[in-house]
């Protein structure tokens, strides 16, 4: 059963940082951003778990950062043939994380109607995947959401094309205190910048991100932190 929803304008919902395991992800966060993330939980559907913290700012008023890893003690509930979200089963991406440590790999856009947003992308010949319902328990109650996940797990456009999410009655930021970290800008660089810009426009988030052309695809998040300004940049497989 899907929870009732509260309508919000399309926006940057959260940044995705992939770690080989949560312990290394937390250590990376302490070392890089100067805070210790304490909130988070498990995703039984995908066999993953996370730590999250609020990065809301005037520019991005309802945003958080997610450090996610495969949960070694929890088999995924989705079919064995299907792959986890965010390319987490991709061997090359796992190798990048093993070499470079936890890294920004993707972002998720919140939309008021995820089915309509998927239809808008389909008109651009982009298959964002099926819309699935997921949830996880929290001390503040059950979080429920609908999210796009392809059977092949692909992020698309090297992680620059956002996964789409539609939240139920509650959003993580409703109960996340200010962390001392704020997202000031999310920039996307891609060789197919015009296509990426059209996709962001189609789902309503073009004003929330900066899209520029470049020879190598990358994501770059500018953050204000207790350690001063920090920029997180994705590491591409070409490096």
CSV table of C-alpha atoms in Angstrom, one decimal:
chain,number,residue,atom,x,y,z
A,1,UNK,CA,0.0,0.0,0.0
A,2,UNK,CA,1.4,3.4,-0.9
A,3,UNK,CA,1.3,6.1,1.6
A,4,UNK,CA,-0.5,9.4,0.9
A,5,UNK,CA,1.7,12.0,-0.5
A,6,UNK,CA,2.4,15.7,0.0
A,7,UNK,CA,3.0,17.7,-3.2
A,8,UNK,CA,6.4,19.4,-3.6
A,9,UNK,CA,8.0,21.0,-6.6
A,10,UNK,CA,10.6,18.9,-8.4
A,11,UNK,CA,14.0,19.4,-6.7
A,12,UNK,CA,17.3,17.8,-5.9
A,13,UNK,CA,16.4,15.2,-3.3
A,14,UNK,CA,19.7,13.6,-2.3
A,15,UNK,CA,23.2,12.9,-3.3
A,16,UNK,CA,24.5,9.3,-3.4
A,17,UNK,CA,27.9,8.4,-2.1
A,18,UNK,CA,28.9,4.8,-2.6
A,19,UNK,CA,31.2,3.1,-0.1
A,20,UNK,CA,32.6,-0.4,0.0
A,21,UNK,CA,31.1,-0.7,3.5
A,22,UNK,CA,29.4,1.7,5.9
A,23,UNK,CA,32.3,1.8,8.3
A,24,UNK,CA,34.6,3.2,5.6
A,25,UNK,CA,31.8,5.5,4.5
A,26,UNK,CA,31.4,7.0,8.0
A,27,UNK,CA,35.2,7.4,8.3
A,28,UNK,CA,35.3,9.2,5.0
A,29,UNK,CA,32.5,11.5,6.1
A,30,UNK,CA,34.3,12.4,9.3
A,31,UNK,CA,37.5,13.0,7.5
A,32,UNK,CA,36.1,14.9,4.5
A,33,UNK,CA,33.1,16.8,5.8
A,34,UNK,CA,33.9,17.0,9.6
A,35,UNK,CA,30.7,15.3,10.8
A,36,UNK,CA,29.6,11.9,11.9
A,37,UNK,CA,26.3,10.7,10.2
A,38,UNK,CA,24.1,8.8,12.7
A,39,UNK,CA,20.8,8.4,11.0
A,40,UNK,CA,20.1,5.7,8.4
A,41,UNK,CA,18.7,2.2,8.0
A,42,UNK,CA,18.4,-0.9,5.9
A,43,UNK,CA,16.7,-1.5,2.5
A,44,UNK,CA,15.6,-5.2,2.6
A,45,UNK,CA,14.4,-5.0,-1.1
A,46,UNK,CA,17.9,-4.3,-2.3
A,47,UNK,CA,20.1,-5.8,0.4
A,48,UNK,CA,21.7,-2.4,1.1
A,49,UNK,CA,22.0,0.0,4.0
A,50,UNK,CA,22.9,3.6,4.5
A,51,UNK,CA,23.8,6.6,6.7
A,52,UNK,CA,22.2,9.9,5.9
A,53,UNK,CA,22.4,13.5,7.0
A,54,UNK,CA,20.6,16.8,6.2
A,55,UNK,CA,22.3,19.1,3.6
A,56,UNK,CA,19.4,21.4,3.1
A,57,UNK,CA,20.2,25.0,2.2
A,58,UNK,CA,18.5,28.1,0.8
A,59,UNK,CA,19.3,26.8,-2.7
A,60,UNK,CA,18.2,23.2,-1.9
A,61,UNK,CA,15.6,23.4,0.9
A,62,UNK,CA,14.9,19.7,1.2
A,63,UNK,CA,18.0,17.7,0.5
A,64,UNK,CA,20.2,15.1,2.2
A,65,UNK,CA,23.3,13.1,1.5
A,66,UNK,CA,23.2,9.3,1.5
A,67,UNK,CA,26.2,7.1,2.1
A,68,UNK,CA,25.2,3.7,0.8
A,69,UNK,CA,26.8,0.2,0.8
A,70,UNK,CA,25.8,-3.3,0.2
A,71,UNK,CA,24.7,-4.9,3.4
A,72,UNK,CA,26.8,-8.1,3.7
A,73,UNK,CA,24.3,-9.7,6.2
A,74,UNK,CA,21.2,-9.1,4.2
A,75,UNK,CA,20.3,-10.9,0.9
A,76,UNK,CA,18.3,-8.7,-1.4
A,77,UNK,CA,14.6,-9.5,-1.9
A,78,UNK,CA,14.5,-8.6,-5.6
A,79,UNK,CA,15.0,-11.5,-8.0
A,80,UNK,CA,18.6,-12.8,-8.3
A,81,UNK,CA,18.6,-11.8,-12.0
A,82,UNK,CA,17.9,-8.1,-11.1
A,83,UNK,CA,20.7,-5.8,-10.1
A,84,UNK,CA,20.7,-3.3,-7.2
A,85,UNK,CA,20.0,0.3,-7.7
A,86,UNK,CA,22.6,2.9,-8.5
A,87,UNK,CA,24.9,0.5,-10.4
A,88,UNK,CA,26.0,-1.0,-7.0
A,89,UNK,CA,26.6,-4.4,-8.6
A,90,UNK,CA,28.8,-3.0,-11.4
A,91,UNK,CA,32.3,-4.4,-11.1
A,92,UNK,CA,34.0,-1.3,-12.6
A,93,UNK,CA,32.2,1.0,-10.2
A,94,UNK,CA,33.1,-1.3,-7.3
A,95,UNK,CA,36.7,-1.2,-8.4
A,96,UNK,CA,36.7,2.6,-8.5
A,97,UNK,CA,35.4,2.7,-5.0
A,98,UNK,CA,38.0,0.2,-3.9
A,99,UNK,CA,40.8,2.3,-5.5
A,100,UNK,CA,39.6,5.8,-4.6
A,101,UNK,CA,37.5,5.2,-1.5
A,102,UNK,CA,33.8,6.4,-1.0
A,103,UNK,CA,32.8,8.7,-3.8
A,104,UNK,CA,29.9,10.7,-5.2
A,105,UNK,CA,28.3,8.5,-7.9
A,106,UNK,CA,24.8,9.8,-8.5
A,107,UNK,CA,21.9,12.0,-7.5
A,108,UNK,CA,18.2,11.5,-7.0
A,109,UNK,CA,15.5,14.0,-8.0
A,110,UNK,CA,12.2,14.3,-6.0
A,111,UNK,CA,9.1,14.7,-8.2
A,112,UNK,CA,5.5,15.1,-7.3
A,113,UNK,CA,4.3,12.5,-9.9
A,114,UNK,CA,7.0,9.9,-10.7
A,115,UNK,CA,4.9,8.2,-13.3
A,116,UNK,CA,4.4,11.4,-15.2
A,117,UNK,CA,8.1,12.2,-15.0
A,118,UNK,CA,8.9,8.8,-16.4
A,119,UNK,CA,6.5,9.4,-19.3
A,120,UNK,CA,8.3,12.8,-19.9
A,121,UNK,CA,11.6,11.0,-20.1
A,122,UNK,CA,10.2,8.3,-22.4
A,123,UNK,CA,9.2,11.0,-24.8
A,124,UNK,CA,13.0,11.7,-25.0
A,125,UNK,CA,13.7,8.0,-25.6
A,126,UNK,CA,15.0,7.6,-22.1
A,127,UNK,CA,14.0,4.5,-20.1
A,128,UNK,CA,14.3,5.4,-16.4
A,129,UNK,CA,13.0,2.0,-15.4
A,130,UNK,CA,10.1,0.6,-13.5
A,131,UNK,CA,8.6,2.5,-10.6
A,132,UNK,CA,8.8,0.3,-7.5
A,133,UNK,CA,7.6,0.9,-4.0
A,134,UNK,CA,10.2,0.7,-1.2
A,135,UNK,CA,10.3,1.5,2.5
A,136,UNK,CA,12.4,1.3,5.6
A,137,UNK,CA,11.6,1.6,9.3
A,138,UNK,CA,13.0,4.6,11.3
A,139,UNK,CA,12.6,5.7,14.9
A,140,UNK,CA,10.2,8.3,13.6
A,141,UNK,CA,8.0,5.8,11.7
A,142,UNK,CA,8.0,4.0,8.4
A,143,UNK,CA,9.5,5.9,5.4
A,144,UNK,CA,7.8,5.0,2.2
A,145,UNK,CA,8.6,6.0,-1.3
A,146,UNK,CA,8.3,5.2,-5.0
A,147,UNK,CA,11.5,5.1,-7.0
A,148,UNK,CA,12.7,4.3,-10.5
A,149,UNK,CA,14.9,1.3,-10.8
A,150,UNK,CA,15.9,-0.5,-14.0
A,151,UNK,CA,16.3,-4.3,-14.0
A,152,UNK,CA,19.9,-3.7,-15.1
A,153,UNK,CA,20.5,-1.3,-12.2
A,154,UNK,CA,22.0,1.4,-14.5
A,155,UNK,CA,22.1,5.0,-13.4
A,156,UNK,CA,22.3,6.2,-17.0
A,157,UNK,CA,24.4,9.0,-18.5
A,158,UNK,CA,27.3,8.0,-16.2
A,159,UNK,CA,25.2,8.9,-13.1
A,160,UNK,CA,24.3,12.4,-14.3
A,161,UNK,CA,20.7,11.5,-15.2
A,162,UNK,CA,18.9,11.4,-11.9
A,163,UNK,CA,17.0,8.5,-10.4
A,164,UNK,CA,13.4,9.8,-9.7
A,165,UNK,CA,11.7,9.5,-6.4
A,166,UNK,CA,8.2,10.3,-5.1
A,167,UNK,CA,7.9,10.3,-1.3
A,168,UNK,CA,5.0,9.2,0.8
A,169,UNK,CA,3.7,11.2,3.8
A,170,UNK,CA,7.1,11.7,5.3
A,171,UNK,CA,10.5,12.8,4.0
A,172,UNK,CA,13.8,12.0,5.7
A,173,UNK,CA,14.5,15.7,6.2
A,174,UNK,CA,11.4,16.0,8.3
A,175,UNK,CA,13.2,14.4,11.1
A,176,UNK,CA,16.9,15.1,10.3
A,177,UNK,CA,18.5,17.9,12.3
A,178,UNK,CA,20.8,20.4,10.7
A,179,UNK,CA,24.1,18.7,10.2
A,180,UNK,CA,26.4,21.7,9.7
A,181,UNK,CA,26.7,20.7,6.0
A,182,UNK,CA,24.8,22.5,3.3
A,183,UNK,CA,24.5,21.8,-0.4
A,184,UNK,CA,25.3,25.0,-2.3
A,185,UNK,CA,25.4,23.7,-5.9
A,186,UNK,CA,25.2,20.5,-7.9
A,187,UNK,CA,26.9,20.7,-11.3
A,188,UNK,CA,26.7,18.0,-14.0
A,189,UNK,CA,29.2,17.8,-16.8
A,190,UNK,CA,28.6,15.5,-19.8
A,191,UNK,CA,29.6,15.1,-23.4
A,192,UNK,CA,25.8,14.9,-24.2
A,193,UNK,CA,25.0,18.1,-22.2
A,194,UNK,CA,22.1,19.1,-24.4
A,195,UNK,CA,20.4,15.7,-23.9
A,196,UNK,CA,21.0,15.9,-20.2
A,197,UNK,CA,19.6,19.4,-20.0
A,198,UNK,CA,16.5,18.4,-21.9
A,199,UNK,CA,16.0,15.5,-19.5
A,200,UNK,CA,16.3,17.8,-16.5
A,201,UNK,CA,13.9,20.2,-18.1
A,202,UNK,CA,11.4,17.4,-18.8
A,203,UNK,CA,11.2,16.4,-15.1
A,204,UNK,CA,11.3,19.9,-13.8
A,205,UNK,CA,14.7,20.1,-12.1
A,206,UNK,CA,16.7,22.2,-14.7
A,207,UNK,CA,16.7,25.2,-12.4
A,208,UNK,CA,18.1,23.1,-9.6
A,209,UNK,CA,21.4,22.0,-11.3
A,210,UNK,CA,24.1,23.4,-13.5
A,211,UNK,CA,24.6,21.4,-16.7
A,212,UNK,CA,27.7,22.0,-18.8
A,213,UNK,CA,29.4,20.1,-21.7
A,214,UNK,CA,32.7,18.3,-21.2
A,215,UNK,CA,34.7,15.5,-22.6
A,216,UNK,CA,34.4,13.4,-19.4
A,217,UNK,CA,31.2,13.0,-17.5
A,218,UNK,CA,31.2,14.1,-13.9
A,219,UNK,CA,29.1,15.2,-10.9
A,220,UNK,CA,30.3,18.0,-8.7
A,221,UNK,CA,28.7,19.0,-5.4
A,222,UNK,CA,29.7,22.2,-3.7
A,223,UNK,CA,29.2,21.9,0.1
A,224,UNK,CA,29.6,24.3,3.0
A,225,UNK,CA,30.9,22.2,5.9
A,226,UNK,CA,32.4,22.6,9.4
A,227,UNK,CA,35.8,22.2,7.6
A,228,UNK,CA,35.0,25.0,5.2
A,229,UNK,CA,34.0,24.7,1.5
A,230,UNK,CA,34.3,21.2,0.2
A,231,UNK,CA,33.6,20.0,-3.4
A,232,UNK,CA,32.8,16.3,-4.0
A,233,UNK,CA,33.5,15.2,-7.5
A,234,UNK,CA,32.8,11.8,-9.0
A,235,UNK,CA,35.6,9.7,-10.4
A,236,UNK,CA,35.0,8.4,-13.9
A,237,UNK,CA,36.0,5.1,-15.3
A,238,UNK,CA,38.2,6.9,-17.8
A,239,UNK,CA,40.6,7.9,-15.0
